[in-house]
CSV table of C-alpha atoms in Angstrom, one decimal:
chain,number,residue,atom,x,y,z
A,1,MET,CA,147.6,91.4,134.6
A,2,LYS,CA,148.4,90.3,137.9
A,3,ASP,CA,151.8,91.3,139.7
A,4,LEU,CA,154.3,89.3,138.5
A,5,PRO,CA,156.9,87.7,140.5
A,6,THR,CA,160.5,88.5,140.6
A,7,ALA,CA,162.2,86.9,137.5
A,8,PRO,CA,165.4,84.8,137.8
A,9,PRO,CA,168.4,86.3,136.5
A,10,VAL,CA,169.0,86.3,132.6
A,11,GLN,CA,172.4,84.4,131.6
A,12,THR,CA,174.3,84.7,128.2
A,13,TYR,CA,176.6,82.4,126.4
A,14,ASP,CA,178.9,83.4,123.5
A,15,SER,CA,177.7,82.2,120.1
A,16,GLY,CA,180.7,83.1,118.0
A,17,ASP,CA,178.8,86.1,116.8
A,18,GLY,CA,178.1,88.1,120.0
A,19,PRO,CA,176.4,86.9,123.3
A,20,LEU,CA,172.9,85.4,123.2
A,21,ALA,CA,170.7,85.8,126.2
A,22,TYR,CA,168.7,83.2,127.8
A,23,LEU,CA,166.6,82.5,130.9
A,24,ASP,CA,167.1,79.1,132.6
A,25,THR,CA,165.0,78.3,135.7
A,26,GLY,CA,163.3,75.1,137.2
A,27,PRO,CA,164.6,71.7,138.4
A,28,ARG,CA,167.7,70.5,136.4
A,29,THR,CA,166.5,67.2,136.2
A,30,ALA,CA,163.1,68.0,135.0
A,31,ARG,CA,161.7,67.7,131.4
A,32,PRO,CA,162.9,70.8,129.4
A,33,LEU,CA,160.6,73.4,127.9
A,34,VAL,CA,161.8,75.9,125.6
A,35,LEU,CA,159.7,79.0,125.5
A,36,LEU,CA,160.0,81.0,122.1
A,37,HIS,CA,158.8,84.5,121.8
A,38,THR,CA,157.1,86.5,119.2
A,39,GLY,CA,159.0,88.9,116.7
A,40,PHE,CA,160.2,92.1,118.2
A,41,THR,CA,159.5,91.4,121.9
A,42,ASP,CA,161.8,88.9,124.0
A,43,HIS,CA,161.7,86.3,126.8
A,44,THR,CA,159.7,88.6,129.1
A,45,GLN,CA,156.5,87.7,127.3
A,46,PHE,CA,156.4,84.7,129.2
A,47,ALA,CA,157.0,86.2,132.7
A,48,GLY,CA,153.2,85.3,133.7
A,49,LEU,CA,153.6,81.7,132.6
A,50,VAL,CA,157.1,80.9,133.8
A,51,PRO,CA,156.7,80.6,137.6
A,52,ALA,CA,154.1,77.8,137.2
A,53,LEU,CA,155.8,75.9,134.8
A,54,ALA,CA,159.1,76.0,136.5
A,55,ARG,CA,157.6,74.2,139.7
A,56,ARG,CA,157.8,71.2,137.7
A,57,HIS,CA,159.8,71.8,134.4
A,58,ARG,CA,163.1,73.1,133.6
A,59,VAL,CA,162.2,76.3,131.5
A,60,ILE,CA,164.6,77.9,129.2
A,61,ALA,CA,163.3,81.0,127.4
A,62,PRO,CA,166.1,82.5,125.1
A,63,ASP,CA,165.9,86.2,123.5
A,64,THR,CA,166.1,85.5,119.9
A,65,ARG,CA,169.1,86.9,117.9
A,66,GLY,CA,168.5,90.6,117.3
A,67,HIS,CA,165.9,90.8,120.1
A,68,GLY,CA,166.0,91.6,123.7
A,69,ARG,CA,169.4,91.3,124.9
A,70,SER,CA,170.7,89.1,122.5
A,71,ALA,CA,173.4,90.5,120.0
A,72,ASN,CA,172.5,91.7,116.5
A,73,ALA,CA,173.9,89.4,113.7
A,74,SER,CA,177.1,90.4,112.0
A,75,ARG,CA,176.9,87.7,109.5
A,76,PRO,CA,174.4,85.3,107.9
A,77,PHE,CA,172.6,83.0,110.4
A,78,ARG,CA,169.7,81.1,110.8
A,79,GLN,CA,167.3,81.3,114.1
A,80,THR,CA,167.0,77.5,114.4
A,81,ASP,CA,170.8,76.7,114.4
A,82,ASP,CA,171.3,79.5,117.3
A,83,LEU,CA,168.7,77.5,119.3
A,84,ALA,CA,170.2,74.1,118.5
A,85,ALA,CA,173.7,75.7,119.8
A,86,LEU,CA,172.0,77.0,122.9
A,87,LEU,CA,170.3,73.7,123.7
A,88,ARG,CA,173.5,71.9,123.1
A,89,HIS,CA,175.4,74.2,125.0
A,90,LEU,CA,173.1,73.6,128.2
A,91,ASP,CA,173.8,69.7,127.4
A,92,LEU,CA,170.2,68.9,128.6
A,93,GLY,CA,170.8,65.2,128.4
A,94,GLU,CA,167.1,64.9,126.6
A,95,ARG,CA,165.0,65.9,123.9
A,96,ALA,CA,163.0,69.4,124.9
A,97,VAL,CA,159.3,70.5,124.0
A,98,LEU,CA,159.3,73.7,122.0
A,99,VAL,CA,156.7,76.3,122.8
A,100,GLY,CA,156.6,78.6,120.3
A,101,VAL,CA,154.4,82.0,119.4
A,102,SER,CA,154.2,83.9,116.1
A,103,MET,CA,157.9,83.8,115.1
A,104,GLY,CA,158.5,81.5,117.7
A,105,ALA,CA,156.4,78.7,116.5
A,106,LEU,CA,158.3,79.0,113.0
A,107,ILE,CA,161.7,78.8,115.1
A,108,ALA,CA,160.4,75.6,116.7
A,109,LEU,CA,159.0,74.2,113.2
A,110,ASP,CA,162.4,74.7,111.6
A,111,THR,CA,163.9,73.3,114.7
A,112,VAL,CA,162.0,70.0,114.6
A,113,LEU,CA,162.8,69.6,110.8
A,114,GLU,CA,166.6,70.8,110.9
A,115,HIS,CA,167.3,69.3,114.4
A,116,PRO,CA,165.2,66.7,115.0
A,117,ASP,CA,167.5,64.9,117.9
A,118,LEU,CA,166.6,67.9,120.1
A,119,VAL,CA,163.0,68.0,120.1
A,120,ARG,CA,160.4,65.7,121.7
A,121,ALA,CA,157.3,67.8,121.1
A,122,LEU,CA,155.9,71.1,119.7
A,123,VAL,CA,153.4,73.7,121.1
A,124,VAL,CA,152.9,76.5,118.6
A,125,SER,CA,150.5,79.4,118.6
A,126,GLY,CA,149.7,82.4,116.2
A,127,ARG,CA,151.8,80.5,113.1
A,128,GLY,CA,151.8,77.4,111.2
A,129,LEU,CA,152.5,76.5,107.5
A,130,ARG,CA,152.9,78.8,104.9
A,131,GLU,CA,152.9,82.6,104.7
A,132,PRO,CA,149.5,83.9,106.4
A,133,ASP,CA,146.9,85.4,104.1
A,134,LEU,CA,146.5,89.1,105.5
A,135,GLY,CA,144.4,90.4,102.9
A,136,ASP,CA,141.5,91.1,104.9
A,137,PRO,CA,140.8,95.0,105.3
A,138,TRP,CA,141.9,95.2,109.2
A,139,SER,CA,145.1,93.1,108.6
A,140,SER,CA,146.1,94.8,105.1
A,141,ALA,CA,145.4,98.5,106.9
A,142,LEU,CA,147.6,97.6,109.9
A,143,GLN,CA,150.4,96.2,107.7
A,144,ARG,CA,150.5,99.6,105.7
A,145,ALA,CA,150.6,101.4,108.8
A,146,GLN,CA,153.7,99.8,110.2
A,147,GLU,CA,155.5,99.9,106.8
A,148,ASN,CA,154.8,103.5,106.4
A,149,ALA,CA,156.0,104.4,109.7
A,150,LEU,CA,158.8,102.4,109.3
A,151,ARG,CA,159.8,104.1,105.8
A,152,SER,CA,159.3,107.9,107.6
A,153,GLY,CA,161.0,106.9,110.5
A,154,ASP,CA,158.1,107.6,113.0
A,155,ILE,CA,158.7,105.3,115.7
A,156,PRO,CA,155.6,106.0,118.0
A,157,ALA,CA,153.3,105.5,115.0
A,158,TRP,CA,154.9,102.0,114.3
A,159,LEU,CA,154.5,101.2,118.1
A,160,ASP,CA,151.0,102.2,117.8
A,161,ALA,CA,150.2,99.9,114.7
A,162,PHE,CA,152.3,97.2,115.9
A,163,ALA,CA,150.1,97.1,119.3
A,164,GLN,CA,146.8,96.7,117.3
A,165,TRP,CA,148.0,93.0,117.1
A,166,ILE,CA,147.4,92.6,120.7
A,167,PRO,CA,143.7,93.1,120.6
A,168,GLY,CA,143.1,91.7,117.1
A,169,PRO,CA,140.2,92.7,114.7
A,170,ALA,CA,137.4,92.0,117.1
A,171,ARG,CA,138.5,94.3,119.8
A,172,THR,CA,140.3,97.3,120.6
A,173,LEU,CA,143.3,98.4,122.5
A,174,ALA,CA,140.6,100.0,125.1
A,175,ASP,CA,139.4,96.5,125.9
A,176,MET,CA,143.0,95.2,126.9
A,177,ASP,CA,144.9,95.1,130.2
A,178,GLU,CA,147.0,98.2,130.3
A,179,ASP,CA,150.0,96.5,131.8
A,180,LEU,CA,149.6,93.9,128.8
A,181,VAL,CA,149.8,96.5,126.1
A,182,ARG,CA,152.7,98.4,128.0
A,183,GLN,CA,154.9,95.0,128.3
A,184,VAL,CA,154.4,94.6,124.6
A,185,ARG,CA,155.3,98.0,123.6
A,186,GLU,CA,158.3,98.1,125.8
A,187,SER,CA,159.9,94.9,124.5
A,188,ALA,CA,158.9,95.7,121.1
A,189,LEU,CA,160.4,99.4,121.6
A,190,ARG,CA,163.8,97.6,123.0
A,191,THR,CA,164.1,95.3,119.9
A,192,LEU,CA,163.6,98.0,117.7
A,193,MET,CA,166.0,100.5,119.2
A,194,LYS,CA,168.7,97.8,118.5
A,195,HIS,CA,168.4,98.1,114.9
A,196,THR,CA,169.0,100.8,112.2
A,197,PRO,CA,167.0,101.3,108.8
A,198,ASP,CA,170.0,100.5,106.7
A,199,GLU,CA,171.2,97.6,108.7
A,200,PRO,CA,171.7,94.6,106.5
A,201,ASP,CA,169.3,91.6,107.0
A,202,HIS,CA,171.5,88.5,107.7
A,203,LEU,CA,168.2,86.0,108.6
A,204,VAL,CA,168.7,82.8,106.4
A,205,PRO,CA,165.4,81.1,106.2
A,206,VAL,CA,164.9,77.4,106.3
A,207,PRO,CA,163.9,76.3,102.9
A,208,ASP,CA,160.7,74.6,102.0
A,209,ALA,CA,159.6,73.9,105.5
A,210,ALA,CA,156.0,73.7,104.7
A,211,ALA,CA,156.5,71.1,102.1
A,212,ARG,CA,158.6,69.1,104.7
A,213,ALA,CA,155.6,69.1,107.1
A,214,LYS,CA,155.0,65.3,107.0
A,215,GLU,CA,158.5,64.8,108.4
A,216,ILE,CA,157.2,66.3,111.7
A,217,THR,CA,156.8,62.9,113.7
A,218,VAL,CA,156.6,64.3,117.1
A,219,PRO,CA,153.4,65.3,118.8
A,220,VAL,CA,152.2,68.8,117.8
A,221,LEU,CA,149.5,71.1,119.8
A,222,ALA,CA,148.4,74.0,118.3
A,223,VAL,CA,146.9,76.4,120.9
A,224,ASN,CA,144.8,79.3,119.0
A,225,GLY,CA,143.6,82.5,120.6
A,226,ALA,CA,140.1,82.7,119.4
A,227,LEU,CA,140.2,86.5,118.5
A,228,ASP,CA,143.5,86.2,116.6
A,229,ALA,CA,143.7,87.5,112.9
A,230,PRO,CA,141.9,84.6,110.8
A,231,GLY,CA,144.7,84.5,108.3
A,232,LEU,CA,147.1,83.7,111.0
A,233,LEU,CA,144.8,81.0,112.4
A,234,ALA,CA,144.5,79.4,109.4
A,235,THR,CA,148.5,78.7,109.0
A,236,VAL,CA,148.0,76.9,112.7
A,237,ASP,CA,145.1,74.9,111.8
A,238,ALA,CA,146.8,73.9,108.3
A,239,LEU,CA,149.8,72.8,110.4
A,240,ALA,CA,147.9,70.5,112.6
A,241,ALA,CA,146.1,68.9,109.9
A,242,GLU,CA,149.3,68.2,108.2
A,243,VAL,CA,151.7,66.5,110.6
A,244,PRO,CA,151.0,62.9,111.4
A,245,ASP,CA,150.3,63.8,115.2
A,246,GLY,CA,148.6,67.1,115.3
A,247,ARG,CA,145.8,68.5,117.5
A,248,THR,CA,144.6,72.0,118.2
A,249,ALA,CA,142.7,73.8,121.3
A,250,THR,CA,141.2,77.1,121.2
A,251,ILE,CA,141.1,79.6,124.0
A,252,ASP,CA,138.1,82.1,123.9
A,253,GLY,CA,138.3,85.7,124.4
A,254,VAL,CA,142.0,86.1,123.7
A,255,GLY,CA,144.0,87.1,120.7
A,256,HIS,CA,147.5,86.7,119.1
A,257,TYR,CA,149.2,87.2,122.7
A,258,VAL,CA,147.5,83.9,124.0
A,259,THR,CA,150.2,83.2,126.5
A,260,MET,CA,150.2,86.6,128.0
A,261,GLU,CA,146.3,87.0,127.9
A,262,ALA,CA,145.4,83.5,129.2
A,263,PRO,CA,148.5,82.2,131.1
A,264,GLU,CA,146.7,79.9,133.3
A,265,GLU,CA,144.5,78.2,130.4
A,266,PHE,CA,147.8,77.9,128.4
A,267,ALA,CA,149.5,76.3,131.0
A,268,ALA,CA,146.6,73.9,131.8
A,269,LEU,CA,146.4,72.8,128.0
A,270,LEU,CA,150.4,72.5,128.2
A,271,GLU,CA,150.3,70.4,131.2
A,272,GLU,CA,147.8,68.1,129.8
A,273,PHE,CA,149.7,67.7,126.3
A,274,LEU,CA,152.9,66.8,128.5
A,275,LEU,CA,150.9,64.0,130.6
A,276,GLU,CA,150.1,62.7,127.2
A,277,ILE,CA,153.6,62.4,126.0
A,278,ASP,CA,154.6,60.9,129.5
A,279,ALA,CA,152.3,58.3,128.8
A,280,MET,CA,153.7,58.0,125.6
A,281,ASP,CA,157.3,57.4,127.2
A,282,GLY,CA,155.9,54.9,129.7
A,283,ASP,CA,156.0,57.3,132.4
A,284,LYS,CA,152.0,57.9,133.2
A,285,ASP,CA,152.3,59.7,136.6
A,286,GLY,CA,153.6,62.6,135.2
A,287,ASP,CA,156.2,63.2,138.0
A,288,ARG,CA,159.4,62.6,136.1
A,289,GLY,CA,162.7,63.9,136.0
A,290,ARG,CA,165.7,62.8,133.7
A,291,ASP,CA,166.8,60.4,136.0
A,292,GLY,CA,163.4,59.0,136.9
A,293,ARG,CA,163.5,61.3,140.1
A,294,GLN,CA,160.6,63.2,141.2
A,295,ALA,CA,160.9,67.0,140.0
A,296,THR,CA,160.8,69.3,142.8
A,297,GLN,CA,157.5,70.9,143.4
């Protein structure tokens, strides 16, 4: 990985059940992009993506409750409601484009279903409709290793197993950028150490999300890493096929952490998609702000 620029400071707001952390950078009048991270990581997953996007867009990257610097839950909650509360707290003045990877993709889908007034479009990667079929030998062995490590309290073994999702079934960790692997492992460890084995699970799922896919009328772009686990890729393809306005793109040579392995390619696909949305909205030049002013370059 390239050396990353100094990150903007993280802010927090009071959610009513502890502080939730988020990054908010870029021109205030530009289109809001919300970056939603994978499970067990945090907003630092997007460190290689944010600087380029923030030149022309307002970029918001929260730490999901119980992850990173955000508080753990002490009562039942829905991730989509936390996100909606943050966006309303920021008073963006327009609908946001939600960009979610894996767990973040599921939060994005839930939010467009439960809070459609907040969402202009979706970009998802790593997860889509329904639970993935992870019955193949590689995925099954990996899940068993993680479960066994947690059951025995062996944190290093859990991290070793968790890290295998980075290369996917076609590569090994030896093929990966060492800094990328370190970043994923460190963020996962930070999140894991916030929790205890006997901690109650307060997360409340959104019911029937898959069955409601046809309610998603905003444009949806699914960006797949070609080397991701097949069961995960199938859920993303199913989403793009089910929604009224869905399309897919594939980045070769990368896996589940597509925004970390290929930030430039991902950003290029995202910007092309945003130009399509601008054209739909009657602003074809792409240099738009909330008040029609050109975004700061």
